[in-house]
Coordinates of C-alpha atoms in Angstrom, one line a residue:
X274 CA 39.0 54.6 0.3
X275 CA 37.1 51.3 0.1
X276 CA 35.6 50.2 -3.2
X277 CA 32.5 48.7 -1.5
X278 CA 29.3 49.2 -3.4
X279 CA 26.2 50.8 -1.9
X280 CA 24.5 47.3 -1.8
X281 CA 27.4 45.9 0.2
X282 CA 27.3 48.9 2.5
X283 CA 23.6 48.6 3.2
X284 CA 23.8 44.8 3.6
X285 CA 26.4 45.3 6.3
X286 CA 24.3 48.0 7.9
X287 CA 21.4 45.5 8.0
X288 CA 23.5 42.9 9.7
X289 CA 24.7 45.5 12.2
X290 CA 21.1 46.4 13.0
X291 CA 20.2 42.8 13.8
X292 CA 23.3 42.5 16.0
X293 CA 22.6 45.8 17.7
X294 CA 19.0 44.9 18.4
X295 CA 19.6 41.4 19.9
X296 CA 23.3 41.1 20.4
X297 CA 25.9 39.4 18.2
X298 CA 25.9 36.1 20.0
X299 CA 22.1 35.8 20.2
X300 CA 21.9 36.8 16.5
X301 CA 24.1 33.7 15.7
X302 CA 21.8 31.6 18.0
X303 CA 18.8 32.7 15.9
X304 CA 20.6 31.7 12.7
X305 CA 21.5 35.2 11.5
X306 CA 25.0 36.0 10.3
X307 CA 26.6 39.3 11.4
X308 CA 29.9 39.0 9.6
X309 CA 30.9 41.0 6.6
X310 CA 30.2 39.5 3.2
X311 CA 33.9 38.6 2.6
X312 CA 33.9 36.4 5.8
X313 CA 33.1 32.7 5.9
X314 CA 29.6 32.0 7.1
X315 CA 29.5 31.9 10.9
X316 CA 28.9 28.7 12.8
X317 CA 25.4 28.2 13.9
X318 CA 25.3 28.2 17.7
X319 CA 22.5 27.6 20.2
X320 CA 23.2 29.5 23.4
X321 CA 22.4 27.6 26.6
X322 CA 21.7 24.4 24.6
X323 CA 25.2 24.4 23.1
X324 CA 26.8 22.1 25.7
X325 CA 24.1 19.5 25.1
X326 CA 24.3 19.9 21.3
X327 CA 28.0 19.4 21.4
X328 CA 27.7 16.4 23.7
X329 CA 25.3 14.7 21.3
X330 CA 27.3 15.6 18.2
X331 CA 30.5 14.3 19.8
X332 CA 29.3 11.1 21.4
X333 CA 29.7 8.0 19.2
X334 CA 26.8 5.7 18.9
X335 CA 28.4 2.8 20.9
X336 CA 28.7 5.1 23.9
X337 CA 25.6 7.2 23.5
X338 CA 23.0 5.1 25.5
X339 CA 25.2 4.9 28.6
X340 CA 26.2 8.6 28.3
X341 CA 22.6 9.8 27.9
X342 CA 21.4 7.7 30.9
X343 CA 24.2 9.3 33.0
X344 CA 22.9 12.7 31.9
X345 CA 19.4 11.8 32.8
X346 CA 20.4 10.6 36.3
X347 CA 22.3 13.8 36.7
X348 CA 19.2 15.9 36.3
X349 CA 19.0 16.6 32.5
X350 CA 15.4 16.5 31.4
X351 CA 14.3 14.3 28.5
X352 CA 12.7 17.3 26.8
X353 CA 16.1 19.1 26.9
X354 CA 17.8 16.2 25.2
X355 CA 15.1 16.1 22.5
X356 CA 15.6 19.9 21.9
X357 CA 19.4 19.5 21.7
X358 CA 19.0 16.5 19.3
X359 CA 16.8 18.5 17.0
X360 CA 19.3 21.3 16.8
X361 CA 22.2 18.9 16.4
X362 CA 20.4 17.2 13.5
X363 CA 19.3 20.4 11.9
X364 CA 22.8 21.9 11.9
X365 CA 24.4 18.7 10.6
X366 CA 21.9 17.6 7.9
X367 CA 19.8 20.7 7.2
X368 CA 16.9 18.7 5.7
X369 CA 19.2 17.3 3.0
X370 CA 19.8 13.7 4.2
X371 CA 17.1 11.1 4.0
X372 CA 17.9 9.3 7.2
X373 CA 18.8 12.6 8.8
X374 CA 15.5 14.2 8.3
X375 CA 13.6 11.1 9.1
X376 CA 15.4 11.0 12.4
X377 CA 14.4 14.6 13.1
X378 CA 10.8 13.9 12.3
X379 CA 10.8 11.0 14.8
X380 CA 11.9 13.1 17.8
X381 CA 8.6 14.7 18.9
X382 CA 6.7 11.4 18.3
X383 CA 9.3 9.6 20.5
X384 CA 8.8 12.2 23.2
X385 CA 5.1 11.8 23.0
X386 CA 5.5 8.0 23.4
X387 CA 7.7 8.6 26.5
X388 CA 5.0 10.8 28.0
X389 CA 2.4 8.0 27.5
X390 CA 4.5 5.5 29.4
X391 CA 3.4 5.0 33.0
X392 CA 6.5 3.1 34.2
X393 CA 9.1 5.7 35.1
X394 CA 12.0 3.4 34.2
X395 CA 10.7 2.9 30.7
X396 CA 10.1 6.5 29.8
X397 CA 13.4 7.2 28.2
X398 CA 13.3 4.2 25.9
X399 CA 11.6 5.7 22.8
X400 CA 13.8 8.8 22.9
X401 CA 17.0 6.8 23.4
X402 CA 16.1 4.8 20.3
X403 CA 15.9 8.0 18.2
X404 CA 19.0 9.6 19.8
X405 CA 21.0 6.5 18.9
X406 CA 19.7 6.7 15.3
X407 CA 20.8 10.3 15.2
X408 CA 24.3 9.4 16.6
X409 CA 24.7 6.6 14.1
X410 CA 23.9 8.9 11.2
X411 CA 26.2 11.6 12.4
X412 CA 28.9 8.9 12.8
X413 CA 28.3 7.9 9.1
X414 CA 29.2 11.4 8.0
X415 CA 31.7 12.4 10.7
X416 CA 30.8 14.3 13.8
X417 CA 32.0 17.6 12.3
X418 CA 29.4 17.7 9.4
X419 CA 27.5 21.0 9.4
X420 CA 25.1 21.8 6.6
X421 CA 23.4 24.9 8.2
X422 CA 25.4 28.0 8.9
X423 CA 24.4 31.4 10.1
X424 CA 22.8 33.2 7.2
X425 CA 22.6 36.8 6.3
X426 CA 19.0 38.1 5.7
X427 CA 18.5 39.3 2.1
X428 CA 16.0 42.0 0.9
X429 CA 12.3 41.4 0.3
X430 CA 11.2 43.0 -2.9
X431 CA 7.6 43.3 -1.7
X432 CA 5.6 42.2 1.4
X433 CA 4.8 39.0 -0.4
X434 CA 7.9 37.2 0.8
X435 CA 6.4 33.7 0.3
X436 CA 6.1 34.3 -3.5
X437 CA 9.7 35.6 -3.7
X438 CA 10.8 32.5 -1.8
X439 CA 8.9 30.2 -4.2
X440 CA 10.4 32.0 -7.2
X441 CA 14.0 31.6 -6.1
X442 CA 13.4 28.0 -5.0
X443 CA 12.1 27.1 -8.4
X444 CA 15.3 28.4 -9.8
X445 CA 17.2 26.1 -7.5
X446 CA 19.1 29.0 -5.9
X447 CA 19.8 27.9 -2.4
X448 CA 21.7 31.0 -1.3
X449 CA 18.9 33.3 -2.5
X450 CA 16.3 31.1 -0.9
X451 CA 18.1 31.0 2.4
X452 CA 18.6 34.8 2.4
X453 CA 14.9 35.4 1.5
X454 CA 13.6 33.1 4.2
X455 CA 16.0 34.7 6.8
X456 CA 14.6 38.1 5.8
X457 CA 11.0 36.7 6.3
X458 CA 12.0 35.4 9.7
X459 CA 13.6 38.7 10.7
X460 CA 10.6 40.8 9.7
X461 CA 7.8 39.0 11.4
X462 CA 6.5 36.5 14.0
X463 CA 7.4 32.8 13.7
X464 CA 3.7 32.1 12.7
X465 CA 4.1 34.6 9.9
X466 CA 7.3 32.9 8.7
X467 CA 5.5 29.6 8.6
X468 CA 2.7 30.9 6.5
X469 CA 5.2 32.5 4.0
X470 CA 7.2 29.2 3.9
X471 CA 4.0 27.4 3.1
X472 CA 3.7 29.3 -0.2
X473 CA 6.9 27.5 -1.2
X474 CA 6.0 24.1 0.4
X475 CA 2.5 24.0 -1.2
X476 CA 4.1 24.3 -4.6
X477 CA 4.0 20.5 -4.6
X478 CA 2.9 17.6 -2.4
X479 CA 4.8 14.5 -1.3
X480 CA 5.4 13.0 2.0
X481 CA 8.8 14.3 3.0
X482 CA 8.1 17.8 1.8
X483 CA 5.0 18.0 4.0
X484 CA 5.9 16.0 7.1
X485 CA 9.3 17.7 7.4
X486 CA 7.8 21.2 7.8
X487 CA 5.0 20.0 10.1
X488 CA 7.4 18.1 12.4
X489 CA 10.0 21.0 12.2
X490 CA 7.3 23.4 13.4
X491 CA 6.3 20.9 16.1
X492 CA 9.9 21.0 17.3
X493 CA 9.6 24.7 18.2
X494 CA 7.8 23.4 21.4
X495 CA 11.1 22.0 22.4
X496 CA 13.7 24.5 21.0
X497 CA 11.6 27.6 21.4
X498 CA 9.9 29.7 18.8
X499 CA 12.9 32.0 18.7
X500 CA 14.7 29.2 16.9
X501 CA 11.9 28.6 14.4
X502 CA 14.2 29.8 11.6
X503 CA 16.7 27.0 12.3
X504 CA 13.9 24.4 12.3
X505 CA 12.0 25.7 9.3
X506 CA 14.9 26.5 7.0
X507 CA 15.4 22.8 6.6
X508 CA 12.4 22.8 4.4
X509 CA 14.0 25.5 2.3
X510 CA 17.0 23.2 1.7
X511 CA 14.7 20.3 1.0
X512 CA 12.5 22.1 -1.5
X513 CA 15.5 23.7 -3.3
X514 CA 17.1 20.2 -3.8
X515 CA 13.8 18.9 -5.2
X516 CA 13.8 21.7 -7.9
X517 CA 17.3 20.5 -9.0
X518 CA 15.6 17.3 -10.3
X519 CA 14.0 18.1 -13.6
X520 CA 11.7 15.1 -13.3
X521 CA 10.2 16.5 -10.1
X522 CA 9.3 19.8 -11.8
X523 CA 7.5 17.8 -14.4
X524 CA 5.8 15.6 -11.8
X525 CA 4.6 18.6 -9.9
X526 CA 3.4 20.6 -12.9
X527 CA -0.3 19.5 -12.8
X528 CA -0.9 20.6 -9.2
X529 CA 1.1 23.8 -9.7
X530 CA -1.3 24.7 -12.5
X531 CA -4.5 23.5 -10.7
X532 CA -4.0 24.9 -7.2
X533 CA -4.1 28.6 -8.1
X534 CA -7.1 28.0 -10.4
X535 CA -9.0 26.3 -7.6
X536 CA -8.2 29.2 -5.2
X537 CA -9.5 31.6 -7.8
X538 CA -12.5 29.6 -9.0
X539 CA -13.9 29.0 -5.5
X540 CA -12.7 32.4 -4.1
X541 CA -11.0 30.7 -1.2
X542 CA -8.2 33.1 -0.3
X543 CA -9.5 35.7 2.1
X544 CA -12.7 33.7 2.7
X545 CA -13.9 33.0 6.2
X546 CA -13.4 29.5 7.6
X547 CA -16.4 27.3 7.2
X548 CA -18.5 26.4 10.2
X549 CA -21.1 24.0 8.7
X550 CA -21.2 20.8 10.7
X551 CA -21.1 17.4 8.9
X552 CA -22.7 14.3 10.2
X553 CA -21.0 10.8 10.1
X554 CA -22.7 9.9 6.9
X555 CA -21.3 13.0 5.1
X556 CA -17.8 12.3 6.4
X557 CA -18.0 8.7 5.1
X558 CA -19.4 9.8 1.7
X559 CA -16.8 12.4 1.2
X560 CA -14.0 10.1 2.3
X561 CA -15.3 7.6 -0.3
X562 CA -15.4 10.3 -3.0
X563 CA -11.8 11.4 -2.4
X564 CA -10.6 7.8 -2.3
X565 CA -12.2 6.8 -5.6
X566 CA -11.4 10.0 -7.5
X567 CA -8.2 10.8 -9.3
X568 CA -5.9 13.5 -7.9
X569 CA -7.4 16.4 -9.8
X570 CA -10.9 15.4 -9.0
X571 CA -10.1 14.9 -5.3
X572 CA -8.5 18.4 -5.1
X573 CA -11.6 19.9 -6.8
X574 CA -13.9 18.1 -4.4
X575 CA -12.1 19.5 -1.3
X576 CA -12.1 23.0 -2.8
X577 CA -15.8 22.8 -3.4
X578 CA -16.5 21.6 0.1
X579 CA -14.4 24.5 1.5
X580 CA -16.4 26.9 -0.6
X581 CA -19.6 25.4 0.6
X582 CA -18.6 26.3 4.1
X583 CA -18.0 22.8 5.5
X584 CA -15.7 23.0 8.5
X585 CA -12.1 22.3 8.0
X586 CA -12.2 19.7 10.8
X587 CA -14.9 17.7 9.0
X588 CA -13.1 17.8 5.7
X589 CA -9.8 16.8 7.4
X590 CA -11.4 13.9 9.2
X591 CA -12.8 12.6 5.9
X592 CA -9.4 12.9 4.3
X593 CA -7.8 11.0 7.2
X594 CA -10.4 8.2 6.7
X595 CA -9.6 8.1 3.0
X596 CA -5.8 7.8 3.7
X597 CA -6.5 5.1 6.3
X598 CA -8.0 3.0 3.6
X599 CA -4.6 2.8 1.9
X600 CA -3.4 0.8 4.8
X601 CA -6.6 -1.2 5.5
X602 CA -6.9 -2.3 1.9
X603 CA -3.2 -2.9 1.1
X604 CA -2.3 -6.4 -0.1
X605 CA 1.3 -5.7 0.8
X606 CA 4.5 -4.9 -1.0
X607 CA 4.8 -6.8 -4.3
X608 CA 8.0 -8.8 -4.7
X609 CA 9.5 -6.1 -7.0
X610 CA 9.3 -3.5 -4.2
X611 CA 10.7 -5.7 -1.4
X612 CA 14.0 -4.9 0.3
X613 CA 16.0 -5.8 3.4
X614 CA 13.7 -5.4 6.5
X615 CA 10.6 -4.8 4.2
X616 CA 9.8 -8.2 2.6
X617 CA 7.1 -9.1 0.1
X618 CA 3.6 -8.6 1.7
X619 CA 4.8 -6.1 4.4
X620 CA 3.2 -2.7 4.8
X621 CA 5.4 -1.0 7.4
X622 CA 8.1 1.6 6.6
X623 CA 7.7 3.6 3.5
X624 CA 4.5 1.9 2.2
X625 CA 1.9 3.8 0.2
X626 CA -0.5 3.7 3.1
X627 CA 1.9 4.7 5.9
X628 CA 3.2 7.6 3.7
X629 CA -0.3 8.7 2.9
X630 CA -1.5 8.7 6.5
X631 CA 1.6 10.6 7.7
X632 CA 1.2 13.1 4.9
X633 CA -2.5 13.8 5.5
X634 CA -1.9 14.0 9.2
X635 CA 0.8 16.7 8.5
X636 CA -1.5 18.6 6.1
X637 CA -4.2 18.6 8.8
X638 CA -1.8 19.9 11.4
X639 CA -0.6 22.7 9.1
X640 CA -4.2 23.6 8.2
X641 CA -5.0 23.9 11.9
X642 CA -2.1 26.3 12.8
X643 CA -1.7 28.4 9.6
X644 CA -3.7 31.3 8.3
X645 CA -6.7 30.9 5.9
X646 CA -4.5 30.5 2.8
X647 CA -2.4 27.8 4.5
X648 CA -5.6 26.1 5.7
X649 CA -7.3 25.8 2.3
X650 CA -4.2 24.9 0.3
X651 CA -3.2 22.3 2.9
X652 CA -6.6 20.5 2.7
X653 CA -6.8 20.8 -1.1
X654 CA -3.3 19.3 -1.5
X655 CA -4.2 16.6 1.0
X656 CA -7.0 15.5 -1.3
X657 CA -4.8 15.7 -4.3
X658 CA -2.2 13.5 -2.5
X659 CA -4.7 10.8 -1.7
X660 CA -5.9 10.6 -5.2
X661 CA -2.4 10.4 -6.6
X662 CA -1.2 7.8 -4.0
X663 CA -4.2 5.6 -4.6
X664 CA -3.7 5.6 -8.3
X665 CA -0.2 4.2 -7.8
X666 CA -1.8 0.8 -7.4
X667 CA -5.1 0.5 -9.3
X668 CA -5.9 -2.7 -7.2
X669 CA -6.8 -0.5 -4.2
X670 CA -10.3 -0.1 -5.6
X671 CA -10.7 -3.9 -5.9
X672 CA -9.2 -4.9 -2.6
X673 CA -11.4 -5.2 0.5
X674 CA -10.4 -3.5 3.7
X675 CA -8.9 -5.5 6.6
X676 CA -10.2 -7.3 8.6
X677 CA -11.8 -9.2 5.7
X678 CA -14.7 -11.6 6.4
X679 CA -12.5 -14.7 6.5
X680 CA -10.2 -13.0 9.0
X681 CA -13.0 -12.0 11.3
X682 CA -14.6 -15.5 11.2
X683 CA -11.4 -17.0 12.7
X684 CA -11.5 -14.9 15.9
X685 CA -15.2 -14.4 16.5
X686 CA -15.5 -17.2 19.0
X687 CA -12.6 -16.2 21.2
X688 CA -13.3 -15.1 24.8
X689 CA -13.2 -11.4 25.3
X690 CA -10.7 -11.6 28.1
X691 CA -8.2 -13.4 25.8
X692 CA -8.2 -10.9 23.0
X693 CA -5.3 -8.7 24.1
X694 CA -3.1 -11.7 24.7
X695 CA -4.1 -13.2 21.3
X696 CA -3.3 -9.8 19.7
X697 CA 0.2 -9.9 21.2
X698 CA 0.7 -13.4 19.7
X699 CA -0.5 -12.3 16.3
X700 CA 2.0 -9.5 16.3
X701 CA 4.8 -11.8 17.2
X702 CA 3.6 -14.2 14.4
X703 CA 3.7 -11.3 12.0
X704 CA 0.1 -12.1 11.2
X705 CA -1.4 -8.9 9.9
X706 CA -4.8 -10.4 9.1
X707 CA -5.3 -11.9 12.6
X708 CA -4.0 -8.7 14.3
X709 CA -6.5 -6.6 12.4
X710 CA -9.4 -9.0 13.2
X711 CA -8.5 -9.1 16.9
X712 CA -8.3 -5.3 17.1
X713 CA -11.7 -5.1 15.5
X714 CA -13.0 -7.5 18.1
X715 CA -11.5 -5.4 20.8
X716 CA -13.3 -2.4 19.5
X717 CA -16.6 -4.3 20.2
X718 CA -15.7 -5.6 23.6
X719 CA -13.4 -3.0 25.2
X720 CA -14.4 0.2 26.9
X721 CA -10.9 1.7 26.4
X722 CA -8.2 1.6 23.8
X723 CA -5.5 2.4 26.3
X724 CA -4.3 -1.2 26.7
X725 CA -4.2 -1.7 22.9
X726 CA -2.1 1.5 22.4
X727 CA 0.2 0.4 25.2
X728 CA 0.8 -2.9 23.4
X729 CA 1.4 -1.2 20.0
X730 CA 3.7 1.4 21.6
X731 CA 5.9 -1.3 23.1
X732 CA 6.6 -2.7 19.6
X733 CA 6.9 0.7 18.0
X734 CA 9.9 1.2 20.4
X735 CA 11.4 -2.3 20.4
X736 CA 11.3 -2.8 16.7
X737 CA 13.3 -0.8 14.1
X738 CA 10.3 0.3 12.1
X739 CA 12.3 1.2 9.0
X740 CA 12.4 4.9 10.0
X741 CA 8.6 5.2 10.3
X742 CA 7.5 3.5 13.5
X743 CA 7.5 6.6 15.8
X744 CA 5.9 8.9 13.2
X745 CA 3.2 6.5 12.2
X746 CA 2.4 5.6 15.9
X747 CA 2.0 9.3 16.6
X748 CA -0.2 9.8 13.4
X749 CA -2.5 6.9 14.4
X750 CA -2.7 8.1 18.0
X751 CA -3.5 11.7 17.0
X752 CA -6.1 10.7 14.4
X753 CA -7.7 8.3 16.9
X754 CA -8.0 11.2 19.4
X755 CA -9.5 13.6 16.8
X756 CA -11.9 11.1 15.3
X757 CA -15.6 10.7 16.0
X758 CA -16.5 7.6 18.0
X759 CA -17.8 5.8 14.9
X760 CA -14.4 6.0 13.2
X761 CA -11.8 5.9 15.9
X762 CA -10.9 2.2 15.8
X763 CA -10.1 2.3 12.1
X764 CA -6.9 4.0 13.1
X765 CA -6.1 1.2 15.6
X766 CA -6.9 -1.5 13.1
X767 CA -4.4 0.1 10.6
X768 CA -1.8 0.4 13.4
X769 CA -2.3 -3.3 14.2
X770 CA -1.4 -4.3 10.7
X771 CA 1.6 -2.0 10.6
X772 CA 2.8 -3.3 14.0
X773 CA 2.5 -6.9 12.9
X774 CA 4.3 -6.2 9.7
X775 CA 7.2 -4.5 11.4
X776 CA 7.8 -7.2 14.0
X777 CA 11.0 -9.2 13.9
X778 CA 13.5 -6.4 13.1
X779 CA 14.9 -5.3 16.5
X780 CA 15.8 -1.6 17.0
X781 CA 19.5 -1.1 17.4
X782 CA 20.6 -0.5 21.0
X783 CA 17.2 -1.3 22.4
X784 CA 18.4 -4.3 24.3
X785 CA 21.3 -2.3 25.8
X786 CA 19.0 0.5 26.8
X787 CA 16.6 -1.9 28.6
X788 CA 19.5 -3.5 30.4
X789 CA 21.0 -0.1 31.5
X790 CA 17.6 1.2 32.6
X791 CA 17.0 -2.1 34.3
X792 CA 13.6 -2.2 32.5

């Protein structure tokens, strides 16, 4: 007779129940293992998307552009390729590789850019750029690399799965964290799984931790909510790896202590969302308060505003404006921070401002789709992040925002009908100050921002962008759309600076893609 324990027996029964309810093959597609404990973890499969996933995983970067264009001409939709690329990336890198997860985070923004393009022959360009980046990173590791495997759901000790997930994550126990999150996913709706995952994610705040979960959730629009587990478990891997760094635990200790105190002090968990409107003056004052405060003070200010009943949208807009200042005021990278493709004075790529804007954009998105707990913790942590990021360079409080007076003086006499052409020239000259001043002039003379966005999008696609061009373009575009009329163009002025900073570093395979598309 077998010597299997009762725990092993019931674990196998649990796996059998999942397989019986959805089918063995589909259980693997959802990311759940059905094999016995002694077996090797099953390969993660993706059902009807498997052929495209295997195509992308097996096509080398030097052949990818041509092969993808052939697929498109054969009837494959761009959205299908984005979905397959997300699954290819997730299975290969699992949220553990820096370039890998940056590539995943760029997929939905690239598709957004393709949808904005009016010329049919140009629509695939942004997506092709990111697909090529994905293929290049896969090639670096070997096309057979697979980080994510099908996982067996564990057992939830209570109905507070998020707290259990946070506990095992803090211990750096990846196997337990994976099993816990799989159980969370198996026991509820994808939206519930996201909210439970956020208990782990909001245990700290930094750009990749936050943007990864936001963009992973965004990808469920492409891969389907039934594959939310595959998308979201990348954050489990990321957060567990962070906990293995003792310095990170020390770095995150202050907010781990402050956040639960704020939730209790202001009685925010379980409270009803605020509905109080805020005028433009309040939004500006609150943005200024957050920008000038330290991290703890900023977090407290947000918690107090939530308790007062100010709407989450108004608070979020103020936070977006505060983060925007970290681009508008930035004097550029000091020499000590410069690197290849990101020289002294540049602000594109992983600059403090771009990172802050992408992070606050992600926190706002999570606040808008999660439950009340996710909403309040996301906004509090967004405030904390701005205060901490601003403190990284004390000079932010001394620097004036672009365009500065001397920049504006140089363009004030230019004819209105020449401004867009002049802006194009400023970008090509890598002149951030002039680009910002010209965009500010356009805000006064143009009835539409469409032509300006079209110009910036062209360069977000043609230039490399140091892994951040697509994401930040989407951030600026979304925040522009959300903002009140009085504040909209601040986002475009910041994007003008970043676009000029990033010019001159051509995106790999862009020229080939243009030639093959006859663009």
